[in-house]
């Protein structure tokens, strides 16, 4: 278990960071490269632990993947090129890997066992195993197929008409990936729009998928063709520096190469509403995913309400938004965010517990949290609880703390941002 003394009492942050590749898009680039026909090249891939788990699973499914840091060469032989693995597939800490993989394996007529770490063992899988079972897949797992280890024997799939009970890009994507292999047209209705990287990837690999408001339709037995993918920087990683630049005095940070897919930019909207001095520059919409640079300066912030359709557009940024709210004047309410309870940790509980330890005024509610600002953060011993986003949020919080801050389980950060500390340290003045 790693323990790290965080930098505290920092006066200002100045400089530039090129944000590493998006985790969601990096996973999907490996998956689509594997199920397409031909040689896919990926640049600016994120070599974080989660995406490396995805590579390892696909290698065990018989796919040739050459990895050279941020560059990949994937030799895809179509869905039919995947072979029964001799070993159990270990997804590590990655919910995206296991849920999307189930959708791909749904149409494969062989057996696979899927396991993950302790956190994955607590995350609900029925949301995926349920609709896949309705499509004709044989799935099982602990507690009636709800938890890992999961075993799956795929085969012939019937299309499905499915209304998602929760707004989840992972569930939507798993059904789309199964739908791509079914006989006929699959329809999915989302309660609220979620990140659409899977839909964009399908088009980038020459496939077809239709979207009409919240209804998505995909026809089965499509042949996908290899592509060239440049992965934009991860706005969920950029979020830590956006908040750091806003809350530290006399700061100015330029963030380069940030993915600006509108299904992910809720953090920008909320920060602007709270009064952040945040500018989007050099936006480029030409690629399959929009990218741009962001400039954040020290800001005078006020509290706000974060709720409703906005939640899926910033779900992974809520821990860092909670920290931002501790430095805003007045009350911030975050609601409609029950999904936080089933992430790498129960992020309502871990955010509230750890920010309280540092001296913030924050309380948990049934579906979110209430934060009263502005608080002076002091310091203490905190833990990531094995959750990368909690670890990075605490590292940014520590910058403001007057006393020492010791972070337990700091190694979780490498799940999505292996270079987080060097990037943060380069900004400290
Ligand atoms: O992959 P994992 O572990 O689920 O990662 C998280 C994260 O914080 O990095 C969530 F814990 O991001 C999910 C995100 O919350 C990644 C994702 C995707 O790539 O499709 C979708 C979201 O999850 P969900 O359950 O809302 O679909």
Short mmCIF file of C-alpha atoms and ligand atoms in Angstrom, two decimals:
data_model
loop_
_atom_site.label_atom_id
_atom_site.label_comp_id
_atom_site.label_asym_id
_atom_site.label_seq_id
_atom_site.Cartn_x
_atom_site.Cartn_y
_atom_site.Cartn_z
CA UNK A 1 0.00 0.00 0.00
CA UNK A 2 1.51 3.32 -1.07
CA UNK A 3 1.58 6.41 1.07
CA UNK A 4 2.55 9.83 -0.29
CA UNK A 5 3.22 13.17 1.39
CA UNK A 6 1.27 15.66 -0.71
CA UNK A 7 2.52 19.17 -1.46
CA UNK A 8 0.70 21.70 0.74
CA UNK A 9 0.62 25.46 1.38
CA UNK A 10 1.21 26.29 -2.30
CA UNK A 11 0.87 29.92 -3.30
CA UNK A 12 0.32 29.70 -7.06
CA UNK A 13 0.17 27.42 -10.10
CA UNK A 14 1.44 28.67 -13.44
CA UNK A 15 2.25 26.93 -16.71
CA UNK A 16 1.02 24.52 -19.30
CA UNK A 17 0.02 20.84 -19.29
CA UNK A 18 -0.69 18.66 -22.32
CA UNK A 19 -3.49 16.45 -21.08
CA UNK A 20 -2.95 12.69 -21.64
CA UNK A 21 -5.31 10.57 -23.73
CA UNK A 22 -8.93 10.03 -22.78
CA UNK A 23 -9.51 6.80 -20.83
CA UNK A 24 -12.97 6.08 -22.29
CA UNK A 25 -11.75 6.61 -25.86
CA UNK A 26 -8.50 4.67 -25.29
CA UNK A 27 -10.47 1.60 -24.13
CA UNK A 28 -12.77 1.83 -27.12
CA UNK A 29 -9.87 2.27 -29.57
CA UNK A 30 -8.48 -1.12 -28.46
CA UNK A 31 -11.89 -2.79 -28.56
CA UNK A 32 -12.88 -1.45 -31.97
CA UNK A 33 -9.39 -2.12 -33.37
CA UNK A 34 -9.83 -5.73 -32.24
CA UNK A 35 -13.31 -6.29 -33.73
CA UNK A 36 -12.65 -4.43 -37.00
CA UNK A 37 -10.91 -5.95 -40.02
CA UNK A 38 -7.34 -4.79 -40.71
CA UNK A 39 -4.60 -2.79 -39.03
CA UNK A 40 -5.67 0.01 -36.70
CA UNK A 41 -3.13 2.60 -35.54
CA UNK A 42 -3.79 4.53 -32.34
CA UNK A 43 -1.82 7.59 -31.20
CA UNK A 44 -1.98 9.43 -27.89
CA UNK A 45 -3.28 6.22 -26.24
CA UNK A 46 -3.51 6.43 -22.42
CA UNK A 47 -1.19 3.78 -20.93
CA UNK A 48 -2.99 3.90 -17.56
CA UNK A 49 -3.64 0.70 -15.61
CA UNK A 50 -7.28 0.42 -16.76
CA UNK A 51 -6.50 0.67 -20.47
CA UNK A 52 -3.58 -1.75 -20.06
CA UNK A 53 -6.09 -4.21 -18.56
CA UNK A 54 -8.17 -3.87 -21.74
CA UNK A 55 -5.11 -4.62 -23.90
CA UNK A 56 -4.25 -7.65 -21.79
CA UNK A 57 -7.81 -9.06 -22.10
CA UNK A 58 -7.84 -8.69 -25.90
CA UNK A 59 -4.42 -10.32 -26.22
CA UNK A 60 -5.84 -13.31 -24.34
CA UNK A 61 -8.71 -13.31 -26.86
CA UNK A 62 -6.13 -13.84 -29.61
CA UNK A 63 -5.70 -10.27 -30.87
CA UNK A 64 -2.22 -9.03 -31.83
CA UNK A 65 -1.63 -5.65 -30.18
CA UNK A 66 1.75 -3.92 -30.31
CA UNK A 67 2.06 -1.26 -27.64
CA UNK A 68 4.73 1.36 -27.58
CA UNK A 69 3.70 3.73 -24.77
CA UNK A 70 1.20 6.07 -26.36
CA UNK A 71 1.07 4.26 -29.70
CA UNK A 72 -0.74 1.06 -30.61
CA UNK A 73 -0.86 -1.19 -33.65
CA UNK A 74 -3.82 -3.57 -33.52
CA UNK A 75 -4.41 -6.36 -36.01
CA UNK A 76 -8.17 -6.91 -36.07
CA UNK A 77 -9.77 -9.96 -37.64
CA UNK A 78 -13.38 -9.02 -36.95
CA UNK A 79 -15.65 -10.39 -34.22
CA UNK A 80 -15.05 -13.88 -35.65
CA UNK A 81 -11.29 -13.51 -35.15
CA UNK A 82 -11.66 -13.60 -31.34
CA UNK A 83 -10.81 -16.99 -29.81
CA UNK A 84 -11.70 -18.70 -26.55
CA UNK A 85 -9.14 -17.59 -23.93
CA UNK A 86 -7.13 -20.24 -22.09
CA UNK A 87 -7.05 -18.09 -18.98
CA UNK A 88 -9.42 -16.02 -16.91
CA UNK A 89 -9.63 -12.38 -18.15
CA UNK A 90 -8.67 -9.94 -15.38
CA UNK A 91 -10.09 -6.42 -15.85
CA UNK A 92 -8.29 -5.04 -12.76
CA UNK A 93 -10.12 -1.93 -11.52
CA UNK A 94 -11.89 -1.15 -14.81
CA UNK A 95 -15.69 -1.05 -15.01
CA UNK A 96 -15.52 0.06 -18.64
CA UNK A 97 -13.44 -2.99 -19.60
CA UNK A 98 -15.70 -5.59 -18.02
CA UNK A 99 -19.02 -4.08 -19.10
CA UNK A 100 -18.09 -3.39 -22.73
CA UNK A 101 -16.28 -6.74 -22.99
CA UNK A 102 -19.48 -8.54 -21.98
CA UNK A 103 -21.22 -6.89 -24.94
CA UNK A 104 -18.48 -8.07 -27.32
CA UNK A 105 -18.34 -11.60 -25.86
CA UNK A 106 -22.15 -11.88 -26.02
CA UNK A 107 -21.99 -12.88 -29.67
CA UNK A 108 -18.99 -15.23 -29.38
CA UNK A 109 -19.75 -18.93 -29.19
CA UNK A 110 -17.19 -19.76 -26.52
CA UNK A 111 -16.69 -19.57 -22.78
CA UNK A 112 -14.96 -16.72 -20.91
CA UNK A 113 -14.48 -16.01 -17.19
CA UNK A 114 -14.14 -12.39 -16.13
CA UNK A 115 -12.67 -11.23 -12.83
CA UNK A 116 -11.43 -7.94 -11.40
CA UNK A 117 -10.10 -6.42 -8.20
CA UNK A 118 -11.93 -5.99 -4.89
CA UNK A 119 -13.67 -2.78 -6.08
CA UNK A 120 -14.92 -4.44 -9.29
CA UNK A 121 -16.29 -7.24 -7.10
CA UNK A 122 -18.66 -4.72 -5.49
CA UNK A 123 -19.89 -3.03 -8.70
CA UNK A 124 -23.29 -4.08 -10.08
CA UNK A 125 -23.22 -6.16 -13.25
CA UNK A 126 -26.94 -7.05 -13.50
CA UNK A 127 -27.47 -3.82 -15.43
CA UNK A 128 -25.47 -5.50 -18.25
CA UNK A 129 -26.10 -9.21 -17.66
CA UNK A 130 -29.89 -8.52 -17.59
CA UNK A 131 -30.30 -7.13 -21.13
CA UNK A 132 -27.66 -9.49 -22.56
CA UNK A 133 -29.53 -12.47 -21.10
CA UNK A 134 -32.67 -11.15 -22.82
CA UNK A 135 -30.70 -11.21 -26.09
CA UNK A 136 -29.99 -14.92 -25.58
CA UNK A 137 -26.60 -15.01 -23.85
CA UNK A 138 -25.72 -17.52 -21.11
CA UNK A 139 -24.27 -15.52 -18.24
CA UNK A 140 -23.66 -16.29 -14.62
CA UNK A 141 -21.90 -14.76 -11.66
CA UNK A 142 -21.92 -14.41 -7.92
CA UNK A 143 -25.33 -13.59 -6.37
CA UNK A 144 -27.40 -14.62 -9.39
CA UNK A 145 -25.18 -13.08 -12.00
CA UNK A 146 -24.89 -9.72 -10.22
CA UNK A 147 -21.19 -9.66 -9.35
CA UNK A 148 -17.80 -10.96 -10.50
CA UNK A 149 -16.51 -13.53 -11.18
CA UNK A 150 -18.76 -13.55 -14.26
CA UNK A 151 -18.82 -16.41 -16.73
CA UNK A 152 -20.23 -15.93 -20.19
CA UNK A 153 -20.97 -18.26 -23.09
CA UNK A 154 -22.07 -16.22 -26.10
CA UNK A 155 -23.73 -17.28 -29.31
CA UNK A 156 -26.58 -16.39 -31.64
CA UNK A 157 -28.15 -13.09 -30.51
CA UNK A 158 -31.66 -11.74 -30.89
CA UNK A 159 -32.00 -7.98 -31.23
CA UNK A 160 -33.64 -6.17 -28.34
CA UNK A 161 -35.73 -3.07 -27.68
CA UNK A 162 -34.41 -1.81 -24.36
CA UNK A 163 -35.16 1.18 -22.16
CA UNK A 164 -32.14 1.80 -19.93
CA UNK A 165 -33.20 2.01 -16.26
CA UNK A 166 -30.07 4.08 -15.45
CA UNK A 167 -28.18 6.65 -17.51
CA UNK A 168 -25.01 4.65 -18.20
CA UNK A 169 -22.71 4.83 -21.22
CA UNK A 170 -21.23 1.47 -20.23
CA UNK A 171 -24.58 -0.32 -20.29
CA UNK A 172 -25.59 1.43 -23.51
CA UNK A 173 -22.25 0.50 -25.10
CA UNK A 174 -22.46 -3.15 -24.03
CA UNK A 175 -25.88 -3.48 -25.68
CA UNK A 176 -24.68 -1.66 -28.82
CA UNK A 177 -21.67 -4.00 -29.08
CA UNK A 178 -23.95 -7.03 -28.70
CA UNK A 179 -26.43 -5.43 -31.14
CA UNK A 180 -23.66 -5.19 -33.75
CA UNK A 181 -23.58 -9.01 -33.73
CA UNK A 182 -27.36 -9.68 -33.54
CA UNK A 183 -29.76 -10.73 -36.32
CA UNK A 184 -31.71 -7.50 -36.94
CA UNK A 185 -32.14 -4.07 -35.40
CA UNK A 186 -31.48 -3.29 -31.72
CA UNK A 187 -33.06 -0.19 -30.15
CA UNK A 188 -31.89 1.45 -26.94
CA UNK A 189 -33.65 4.32 -25.19
CA UNK A 190 -31.62 6.41 -22.74
CA UNK A 191 -33.28 8.23 -19.84
CA UNK A 192 -30.67 10.99 -20.21
CA UNK A 193 -27.98 11.36 -22.84
CA UNK A 194 -24.64 9.83 -21.81
CA UNK A 195 -21.15 9.96 -23.36
CA UNK A 196 -21.38 8.91 -27.02
CA UNK A 197 -17.82 7.69 -27.70
CA UNK A 198 -19.02 4.23 -28.76
CA UNK A 199 -21.41 5.69 -31.33
CA UNK A 200 -18.66 7.95 -32.73
CA UNK A 201 -16.21 5.01 -32.85
CA UNK A 202 -18.66 2.89 -34.86
CA UNK A 203 -18.85 5.60 -37.51
CA UNK A 204 -15.07 6.09 -37.43
CA UNK A 205 -14.67 2.35 -38.16
CA UNK A 206 -17.06 2.58 -41.14
CA UNK A 207 -20.17 1.28 -39.36
CA UNK A 208 -23.63 2.77 -39.05
CA UNK A 209 -25.60 3.75 -35.97
CA UNK A 210 -28.58 6.08 -35.74
CA UNK A 211 -29.56 8.42 -32.99
CA UNK A 212 -32.85 10.26 -32.73
CA UNK A 213 -32.96 12.28 -29.53
CA UNK A 214 -32.55 9.60 -26.81
CA UNK A 215 -33.27 6.61 -29.09
CA UNK A 216 -30.35 4.72 -30.59
CA UNK A 217 -30.72 2.04 -33.27
CA UNK A 218 -28.03 -0.28 -34.57
CA UNK A 219 -28.29 -3.03 -37.16
CA UNK A 220 -26.50 -6.32 -36.58
CA UNK A 221 -23.91 -8.19 -38.65
CA UNK A 222 -22.08 -5.05 -39.72
CA UNK A 223 -18.49 -5.36 -40.87
CA UNK A 224 -16.20 -2.74 -39.32
CA UNK A 225 -13.01 -1.66 -41.07
CA UNK A 226 -9.71 -0.69 -39.40
CA UNK A 227 -9.06 3.00 -38.78
CA UNK A 228 -6.54 5.55 -37.54
CA UNK A 229 -7.36 7.02 -34.16
CA UNK A 230 -5.91 10.05 -32.41
CA UNK A 231 -7.14 9.97 -28.81
CA UNK A 232 -7.91 13.48 -27.50
CA UNK A 233 -6.86 14.45 -23.96
CA UNK A 234 -9.16 13.40 -21.14
CA UNK A 235 -11.40 16.21 -19.89
CA UNK A 236 -11.87 14.17 -16.68
CA UNK A 237 -8.09 14.46 -16.10
CA UNK A 238 -8.03 18.13 -17.16
CA UNK A 239 -10.74 18.79 -14.54
CA UNK A 240 -8.20 18.48 -11.69
CA UNK A 241 -6.09 21.31 -13.12
CA UNK A 242 -9.15 23.39 -14.02
CA UNK A 243 -10.19 23.36 -10.39
CA UNK A 244 -6.62 23.82 -9.12
CA UNK A 245 -6.14 26.91 -11.33
CA UNK A 246 -9.46 28.38 -10.19
CA UNK A 247 -8.92 27.95 -6.43
CA UNK A 248 -5.20 28.75 -6.01
CA UNK A 249 -4.29 32.45 -5.85
CA UNK A 250 -2.52 34.25 -8.73
CA UNK A 251 -2.70 31.19 -10.99
CA UNK A 252 -2.95 30.72 -14.73
CA UNK A 253 -2.83 27.30 -16.40
CA UNK A 254 -3.10 26.41 -20.07
CA UNK A 255 -4.41 22.90 -20.75
CA UNK A 256 -3.64 21.60 -24.22
CA UNK A 257 -5.38 18.94 -26.28
CA UNK A 258 -8.53 18.51 -24.19
CA UNK A 259 -11.42 16.44 -25.58
CA UNK A 260 -14.50 18.66 -25.86
CA UNK A 261 -17.19 16.14 -26.73
CA UNK A 262 -20.43 17.88 -25.61
CA UNK A 263 -21.51 14.75 -23.70
CA UNK A 264 -18.48 15.32 -21.43
CA UNK A 265 -18.25 19.10 -21.03
CA UNK A 266 -20.62 19.56 -18.07
CA UNK A 267 -17.67 20.62 -15.89
CA UNK A 268 -17.01 23.63 -18.13
CA UNK A 269 -20.65 24.73 -17.87
CA UNK A 270 -20.73 24.35 -14.08
CA UNK A 271 -17.43 26.15 -13.55
CA UNK A 272 -18.53 29.08 -15.72
CA UNK A 273 -21.84 29.25 -13.86
CA UNK A 274 -19.88 29.37 -10.58
CA UNK A 275 -17.91 32.35 -11.91
CA UNK A 276 -14.72 30.65 -13.12
CA UNK A 277 -12.39 32.62 -15.36
CA UNK A 278 -12.25 29.79 -17.90
CA UNK A 279 -11.78 30.12 -21.64
CA UNK A 280 -11.95 27.56 -24.46
CA UNK A 281 -9.52 28.38 -27.26
CA UNK A 282 -8.34 26.68 -30.48
CA UNK A 283 -11.34 24.37 -30.66
CA UNK A 284 -11.07 21.91 -33.56
CA UNK A 285 -14.23 20.03 -34.57
CA UNK A 286 -12.77 18.30 -37.62
CA UNK A 287 -11.89 14.96 -36.08
CA UNK A 288 -14.40 12.32 -34.89
CA UNK A 289 -14.03 13.82 -31.40
CA UNK A 290 -13.72 17.62 -30.89
CA UNK A 291 -10.54 18.90 -29.16
CA UNK A 292 -9.38 22.27 -27.85
CA UNK A 293 -7.21 24.13 -25.35
CA UNK A 294 -8.46 25.57 -22.07
CA UNK A 295 -7.15 28.52 -20.05
CA UNK A 296 -8.05 28.78 -16.39
CA UNK A 297 -7.19 31.66 -14.07
CA UNK A 298 -7.76 32.28 -10.36
CA UNK A 299 -11.48 32.86 -9.92
CA UNK A 300 -13.98 34.32 -7.50
CA UNK A 301 -16.55 31.54 -7.15
CA UNK A 302 -20.13 31.25 -5.95
CA UNK A 303 -22.20 28.17 -5.05
CA UNK A 304 -24.62 26.51 -7.46
CA UNK A 305 -26.96 23.54 -7.99
CA UNK A 306 -25.72 20.61 -10.06
CA UNK A 307 -28.56 18.27 -11.05
CA UNK A 308 -30.66 16.52 -13.70
CA UNK A 309 -29.47 15.97 -17.26
CA UNK A 310 -26.15 17.60 -16.42
CA UNK A 311 -25.12 14.75 -14.09
CA UNK A 312 -24.07 12.16 -16.74
CA UNK A 313 -22.11 14.92 -18.52
CA UNK A 314 -19.86 15.40 -15.46
CA UNK A 315 -20.39 12.25 -13.39
CA UNK A 316 -16.65 11.53 -12.96
CA UNK A 317 -15.89 15.18 -12.15
CA UNK A 318 -18.18 15.35 -9.10
CA UNK A 319 -15.39 14.65 -6.56
CA UNK A 320 -13.33 17.58 -7.88
CA UNK A 321 -16.44 19.79 -8.23
CA UNK A 322 -17.10 19.11 -4.53
CA UNK A 323 -13.64 20.49 -3.73
CA UNK A 324 -14.30 23.51 -5.97
CA UNK A 325 -17.52 24.14 -4.04
CA UNK A 326 -15.60 24.26 -0.73
CA UNK A 327 -13.87 27.35 -2.14
CA UNK A 328 -17.04 29.04 -3.47
CA UNK A 329 -19.10 31.55 -1.49
CA UNK A 330 -22.41 30.06 -0.33
CA UNK A 331 -24.10 26.71 -0.74
CA UNK A 332 -23.60 24.16 -3.52
CA UNK A 333 -26.07 21.29 -3.89
CA UNK A 334 -25.27 18.20 -5.95
CA UNK A 335 -28.28 15.97 -6.54
CA UNK A 336 -29.63 13.21 -8.85
CA UNK A 337 -26.22 11.57 -8.56
CA UNK A 338 -27.01 8.20 -6.87
CA UNK A 339 -24.78 6.56 -9.51
CA UNK A 340 -21.79 7.88 -7.54
CA UNK A 341 -22.48 5.10 -5.04
CA UNK A 342 -21.48 2.38 -7.53
CA UNK A 343 -18.23 3.77 -8.90
CA UNK A 344 -14.72 2.60 -7.86
CA UNK A 345 -15.87 3.59 -4.35
CA UNK A 346 -19.11 5.01 -3.02
CA UNK A 347 -18.01 8.48 -4.12
CA UNK A 348 -20.63 10.26 -2.03
CA UNK A 349 -19.21 8.70 1.13
CA UNK A 350 -15.52 8.92 0.23
CA UNK A 351 -15.68 12.55 -0.94
CA UNK A 352 -17.60 13.66 2.15
CA UNK A 353 -15.42 11.69 4.59
CA UNK A 354 -12.09 12.87 3.15
CA UNK A 355 -12.99 16.53 2.58
CA UNK A 356 -14.34 16.67 6.14
CA UNK A 357 -11.04 15.33 7.44
CA UNK A 358 -9.34 18.31 5.76
CA UNK A 359 -11.79 20.75 7.36
CA UNK A 360 -14.52 21.29 4.74
CA UNK A 361 -18.19 21.81 5.57
CA UNK A 362 -19.86 19.08 3.52
CA UNK A 363 -22.67 16.59 4.15
CA UNK A 364 -23.91 13.55 2.28
CA UNK A 365 -27.49 13.30 1.00
CA UNK A 366 -29.32 10.31 -0.47
CA UNK A 367 -28.42 11.31 -4.03
CA UNK A 368 -25.46 13.67 -3.70
CA UNK A 369 -24.02 16.18 -1.27
CA UNK A 370 -24.36 19.71 0.11
CA UNK A 371 -21.27 21.87 0.49
CA UNK A 372 -21.08 25.17 2.36
CA UNK A 373 -18.24 27.46 1.30
CA UNK A 374 -15.88 28.95 1.73
CA UNK A 375 -13.84 26.67 4.05
CA UNK A 376 -10.27 26.90 5.20
CA UNK A 377 -8.70 23.52 4.53
CA UNK A 378 -6.25 22.46 7.21
CA UNK A 379 -4.73 19.04 6.56
CA UNK A 380 -4.41 15.55 8.01
CA UNK A 381 -4.20 11.92 6.97
CA UNK A 382 -6.46 11.04 4.04
CA UNK A 383 -6.99 8.06 1.74
CA UNK A 384 -7.92 7.55 -1.90
CA UNK A 385 -9.71 4.35 -0.76
CA UNK A 386 -8.22 2.85 -3.94
CA UNK A 387 -10.15 5.31 -6.14
CA UNK A 388 -8.04 7.32 -8.61
CA UNK A 389 -10.41 10.28 -8.76
CA UNK A 390 -10.54 10.60 -4.96
CA UNK A 391 -6.72 10.44 -4.82
CA UNK A 392 -6.26 13.25 -7.37
CA UNK A 393 -8.98 15.39 -5.81
CA UNK A 394 -7.18 15.13 -2.45
CA UNK A 395 -3.83 16.04 -4.03
CA UNK A 396 -5.42 19.26 -5.36
CA UNK A 397 -7.11 19.93 -2.00
CA UNK A 398 -3.76 19.53 -0.23
CA UNK A 399 -2.29 22.45 -2.20
CA UNK A 400 -4.56 24.76 -0.18
CA UNK A 401 -3.95 23.09 3.20
CA UNK A 402 -1.95 24.93 5.84
CA UNK A 403 -0.84 21.69 7.55
CA UNK A 404 0.73 18.50 6.18
CA UNK A 405 -1.40 16.05 4.17
CA UNK A 406 -0.49 12.37 3.93
CA UNK A 407 -2.32 10.41 1.19
CA UNK A 408 -2.78 6.64 1.69
CA UNK A 409 -3.30 4.36 -1.34
CA UNK A 410 -1.87 6.99 -3.68
CA UNK A 411 -0.96 4.35 -6.29
CA UNK A 412 -4.63 4.20 -7.41
CA UNK A 413 -3.95 7.38 -9.42
CA UNK A 414 -2.14 5.39 -12.14
CA UNK A 415 -5.51 3.93 -13.19
CA UNK A 416 -6.22 7.02 -15.29
CA UNK A 417 -3.28 9.44 -14.92
CA UNK A 418 0.16 7.85 -14.42
CA UNK A 419 1.93 11.23 -14.89
CA UNK A 420 -0.37 13.18 -12.60
CA UNK A 421 2.24 14.14 -9.98
CA UNK A 422 5.00 15.20 -12.45
CA UNK A 423 2.40 17.33 -14.29
CA UNK A 424 1.13 18.89 -11.07
CA UNK A 425 4.66 19.54 -9.75
CA UNK A 426 5.63 21.29 -13.01
CA UNK A 427 2.99 23.97 -12.30
CA UNK A 428 3.98 24.75 -8.70
CA UNK A 429 5.71 28.13 -8.31
O1 LIG B 1 -14.27 2.33 -16.06
P1 LIG B 1 -14.77 2.80 -14.75
O2 LIG B 1 -14.02 2.16 -13.64
O3 LIG B 1 -16.24 2.63 -14.59
O4 LIG B 1 -14.44 4.38 -14.69
C1 LIG B 1 -15.18 5.58 -14.37
C2 LIG B 1 -14.08 6.61 -13.87
O5 LIG B 1 -14.27 7.35 -12.92
O6 LIG B 1 -13.06 6.64 -14.54
C3 LIG B 1 -16.29 5.40 -13.34
F1 LIG B 1 -15.96 4.95 -12.23
O7 LIG B 1 -15.72 6.19 -15.55
C4 LIG B 1 -16.85 5.66 -16.29
C5 LIG B 1 -17.99 6.67 -16.22
O8 LIG B 1 -18.38 6.94 -14.91
C6 LIG B 1 -16.38 5.48 -17.72
C7 LIG B 1 -17.51 5.36 -18.70
C8 LIG B 1 -17.23 4.89 -20.06
O9 LIG B 1 -16.07 4.93 -20.51
O10 LIG B 1 -18.21 4.50 -20.74
C9 LIG B 1 -18.81 5.72 -18.36
C10 LIG B 1 -19.20 6.17 -17.01
O11 LIG B 1 -19.78 5.08 -16.29
P2 LIG B 1 -21.34 4.70 -16.43
O12 LIG B 1 -21.54 3.61 -15.41
O13 LIG B 1 -22.08 5.94 -16.09
O14 LIG B 1 -21.59 4.23 -17.78
#
